[in-house]
Amino acid sequence: MNAITATEIQMIDAQTVDLSPLQAVIFDWAGTLVDFGSLAPTQIFVEAFATFGIHITLEQARGPMGLSKWDHIHQLLQDPSIAAQWLSTFGKEPSSTDVDAIYARFMPMQIAKVGEFSAPIDGAIQVLQWLRANGLKVGSCSGYPREVLNQLLPQAAKAGIAPDHVIAGDELAAGGRPGPYMALANVLALGIGDVRACVKVDDTVPGIEEGLNAGMWTIGLSLSGNEVGYSKEEYAKASAAEVDARVSAAEAKLKKSGAHYVVRSIADLPPVLSDISGRMRRGEMPSA
């Protein structure tokens, strides 16, 4: 297993570099800061649909990850095989009212379970400390509704993950991903003077698109996130060839979405951020 080592963590802690003119890094939550493999939302989608007699696979559940949870459910119901099951079971095409019903079933299940998946991803605590030591602000946003984040945030904070600002997927009237609104809400709350001096870090395509639509640099995370989808136990048991194949597929998908960089996990961010800051000092901007 290629988890970050104690020596590597010490190296992150020890590094002090010039990250100007960068001002902030804005993180997703599940699969990015906490919950290696982004397991919390995925399994609950499967279980919530099952209460309606509808079978969906983990792979199907992962498909729209990164969207707000209502939008995620709506997107799942557009899947031809899921829509066909709904029609067979209920005698009608799924509607927005049905999305509301599944969402209402999903929410208490997610609230009850999310705390079990609040463990920081290896290196996350150290990278956040490193960012602050080097003068950057730390924002965050999530497809999770505020009710779910209210359960997750205190437990994550106890473990050492506490961004300067947090936006939930249901808090903005303008909507969520792939729109730029949550990322830009962080810019306003953190007092950032230039969106081009921000980096959005995410493990999903909608999250990368969010950052691009906001005019930010973007970094995709492959191994730790939704696209690979290993639990830590599965990752420990997987062969190197299997891991490489799944990571390569995730990298290709994230790069196709427009990510400026793709790395395996948050532990790999310091050299990438140093590279971005160097490019900015040479006059490069994310839109280029």
XYZ file of C-alpha atoms in Angstrom:
288
model
C 0.000 0.000 0.000
C 1.403 3.367 -1.065
C 0.072 5.448 1.819
C 1.977 8.555 2.862
C 4.790 7.669 5.243
C 5.750 9.284 8.545
C 8.931 10.613 6.900
C 6.943 12.200 4.071
C 4.599 13.830 6.594
C 7.595 15.301 8.412
C 8.886 16.646 5.087
C 5.550 18.393 4.456
C 5.688 19.907 7.924
C 9.247 21.151 7.379
C 8.723 22.808 3.997
C 8.433 26.574 3.854
C 8.228 27.884 0.323
C 7.127 30.948 -1.628
C 3.594 30.200 -2.816
C 2.854 33.771 -3.905
C 0.759 34.938 -5.635
C -1.545 32.044 -4.611
C -4.033 33.052 -1.918
C -6.285 30.067 -1.181
C -6.961 26.393 -1.781
C -10.590 25.233 -1.822
C -11.194 21.567 -1.077
C -14.002 19.108 -1.564
C -14.722 16.852 1.420
C -15.426 13.124 0.842
C -12.586 11.527 -1.107
C -10.494 14.695 -0.838
C -10.052 15.709 2.820
C -11.789 12.782 4.568
C -13.327 9.402 3.727
C -10.723 7.621 1.592
C -12.585 6.162 -1.377
C -15.597 8.471 -0.895
C -17.585 5.606 0.590
C -20.113 7.400 2.804
C -22.436 8.785 0.132
C -22.108 5.874 -2.282
C -23.393 3.082 -0.074
C -26.222 5.215 1.270
C -27.517 5.889 -2.245
C -27.669 2.137 -2.813
C -29.492 1.597 0.482
C -31.926 4.490 -0.028
C -32.982 3.260 -3.465
C -33.335 -0.267 -2.088
C -36.008 0.926 0.353
C -38.115 1.696 -2.738
C -37.429 -1.727 -4.218
C -34.962 -0.326 -6.749
C -31.564 -1.991 -7.170
C -28.625 0.205 -8.135
C -24.971 -0.797 -8.183
C -22.135 0.982 -6.412
C -20.777 1.905 -9.836
C -24.073 3.511 -10.792
C -24.232 5.313 -7.452
C -20.766 6.767 -8.044
C -21.595 8.095 -11.512
C -22.978 11.576 -10.645
C -20.783 12.047 -7.553
C -19.873 15.647 -6.865
C -23.349 17.008 -7.556
C -25.607 18.114 -4.723
C -27.421 15.092 -3.339
C -30.864 16.058 -4.720
C -29.314 16.540 -8.162
C -27.391 13.283 -7.732
C -30.623 11.361 -7.120
C -32.313 13.113 -10.039
C -29.417 12.128 -12.293
C -29.559 8.498 -11.139
C -33.238 8.364 -12.048
C -32.300 9.360 -15.605
C -30.211 6.189 -15.952
C -32.196 3.992 -18.393
C -31.923 0.821 -16.298
C -32.919 2.601 -13.075
C -35.758 4.470 -14.789
C -37.001 1.168 -16.238
C -37.047 -0.384 -12.772
C -39.009 2.599 -11.464
C -41.536 2.310 -14.287
C -41.917 -1.433 -13.694
C -42.312 -1.006 -9.943
C -44.556 2.068 -9.806
C -46.181 2.121 -13.248
C -44.950 5.608 -14.115
C -41.823 7.502 -15.102
C -39.855 8.948 -12.175
C -40.630 12.599 -11.424
C -39.298 15.429 -9.262
C -41.740 14.328 -6.554
C -40.056 10.919 -6.574
C -36.658 12.591 -6.259
C -38.017 14.418 -3.198
C -39.215 11.116 -1.721
C -35.880 9.356 -2.224
C -34.024 12.395 -0.897
C -36.193 12.406 2.215
C -35.339 8.741 2.748
C -31.638 9.302 1.973
C -31.060 12.224 4.331
C -31.576 10.567 7.743
C -29.602 7.535 6.577
C -26.709 9.757 5.472
C -26.819 11.835 8.648
C -26.673 8.666 10.752
C -23.734 7.203 8.815
C -21.514 10.106 7.776
C -19.663 10.255 11.079
C -18.360 6.748 10.472
C -16.495 8.111 7.451
C -14.936 11.236 8.973
C -11.343 9.975 9.218
C -8.849 12.292 7.492
C -7.119 10.988 4.384
C -3.412 10.382 5.006
C -1.489 13.644 4.818
C -4.564 15.918 4.924
C -3.871 17.335 8.381
C -0.250 18.025 7.538
C -1.045 19.642 4.183
C -3.585 22.016 5.750
C -0.998 22.988 8.371
C 1.567 23.506 5.614
C -0.794 25.722 3.620
C -1.452 27.956 6.603
C 2.234 28.084 7.511
C 2.868 29.346 3.994
C 0.190 32.033 4.181
C -2.680 30.453 2.234
C -6.310 30.348 3.299
C -8.260 27.083 3.283
C -11.799 26.965 1.917
C -14.079 24.016 1.289
C -17.372 22.985 -0.262
C -19.322 19.780 -0.633
C -22.202 18.090 -2.364
C -23.361 17.184 1.153
C -26.356 19.159 2.477
C -25.762 21.316 5.545
C -27.563 18.840 7.810
C -25.016 16.184 6.864
C -22.051 18.533 7.205
C -23.274 19.507 10.665
C -22.645 15.900 11.679
C -19.352 15.551 9.819
C -17.612 18.832 10.640
C -17.276 18.482 14.442
C -15.813 15.002 14.100
C -13.445 16.073 11.338
C -12.362 19.058 13.445
C -11.549 16.798 16.380
C -9.331 14.804 14.036
C -7.557 17.961 12.829
C -9.490 18.935 9.668
C -10.994 22.425 10.051
C -11.031 24.676 6.955
C -11.472 28.416 7.309
C -14.828 28.262 5.523
C -17.343 25.581 4.507
C -20.202 25.765 1.990
C -22.807 22.986 1.738
C -24.435 21.789 -1.459
C -27.908 23.047 -0.535
C -27.015 26.496 0.808
C -26.934 28.620 -2.331
C -30.003 29.637 -4.298
C -27.903 29.723 -7.475
C -27.279 25.985 -7.190
C -24.327 23.677 -6.837
C -21.804 21.964 -9.095
C -20.781 22.107 -11.856
C -21.656 25.784 -11.470
C -19.011 28.009 -9.842
C -21.186 29.213 -6.985
C -19.828 27.309 -3.982
C -16.240 28.006 -5.009
C -17.020 31.694 -5.483
C -18.849 31.827 -2.130
C -15.553 30.762 -0.565
C -13.751 33.558 -2.432
C -16.161 36.105 -0.944
C -16.074 34.663 2.576
C -12.274 34.402 2.647
C -11.733 37.871 1.201
C -9.739 36.656 -1.794
C -8.824 39.415 -4.244
C -8.404 37.316 -7.392
C -10.118 34.032 -8.289
C -7.067 33.190 -10.427
C -5.059 32.997 -7.213
C -7.223 30.109 -5.982
C -6.856 26.370 -6.496
C -9.842 23.992 -6.431
C -8.998 20.437 -5.320
C -11.579 17.708 -5.947
C -11.926 13.998 -6.733
C -14.948 14.345 -9.067
C -15.605 15.713 -12.544
C -18.344 18.143 -11.377
C -15.942 19.426 -8.730
C -13.217 20.074 -11.297
C -15.744 21.772 -13.587
C -16.820 23.925 -10.631
C -13.276 25.204 -10.217
C -12.819 25.810 -13.938
C -16.130 27.664 -14.170
C -14.989 29.842 -11.274
C -11.764 30.722 -13.127
C -9.478 28.809 -10.745
C -6.597 26.388 -11.082
C -7.809 22.815 -10.581
C -6.194 19.668 -9.190
C -7.913 16.303 -9.460
C -7.347 13.517 -6.948
C -7.439 10.009 -8.375
C -6.545 7.295 -5.866
C -8.194 8.711 -2.747
C -11.487 9.586 -4.365
C -14.684 8.492 -5.992
C -13.274 7.497 -9.373
C -11.106 4.700 -7.938
C -13.405 4.008 -4.998
C -11.241 1.677 -2.910
C -11.776 1.371 0.793
C -8.449 1.464 2.624
C -8.791 -2.271 3.226
C -9.436 -2.970 -0.473
C -6.498 -0.786 -1.439
C -4.178 -2.638 0.945
C -5.118 -5.968 -0.643
C -5.113 -4.874 -4.288
C -2.261 -5.764 -6.620
C -0.049 -2.996 -7.963
C -1.285 -3.732 -11.489
C -4.934 -3.391 -10.458
C -4.269 -0.161 -8.585
C -2.346 1.317 -11.505
C -5.105 0.411 -13.956
C -7.836 1.996 -11.837
C -5.737 5.088 -11.104
C -4.919 5.502 -14.802
C -8.624 5.382 -15.700
C -9.420 7.950 -12.997
C -6.590 10.225 -14.132
C -7.798 10.090 -17.725
C -11.349 11.012 -16.712
C -10.254 13.905 -14.511
C -7.837 15.230 -17.146
C -10.558 15.008 -19.794
C -12.741 17.195 -17.574
C -10.060 19.878 -17.806
C -8.080 19.450 -14.572
C -4.789 21.315 -14.759
C -3.116 18.590 -12.695
C -4.067 15.141 -11.402
C -2.308 13.513 -8.437
C -3.140 10.520 -6.286
C -4.121 12.232 -3.039
C -3.944 15.395 -0.975
C -0.514 14.321 0.271
C 0.849 15.056 -3.214
C -0.255 18.712 -3.299
C 2.801 20.660 -2.035
C 5.013 20.296 -5.140
C 2.051 20.929 -7.447
C 1.118 24.129 -5.625
C 4.745 25.230 -5.786
C 4.660 24.631 -9.540
C 1.436 26.621 -9.939
C 2.847 29.556 -7.984
C 5.952 29.514 -10.187
C 3.818 29.534 -13.325
C 1.824 32.481 -11.998
C 4.997 34.449 -11.263
C 5.944 33.869 -14.908
C 2.635 35.377 -15.961
C 0.588 32.211 -16.599
C -3.058 32.085 -15.599
C -5.472 29.137 -15.229
C -7.495 30.059 -18.314
C -4.402 29.529 -20.464
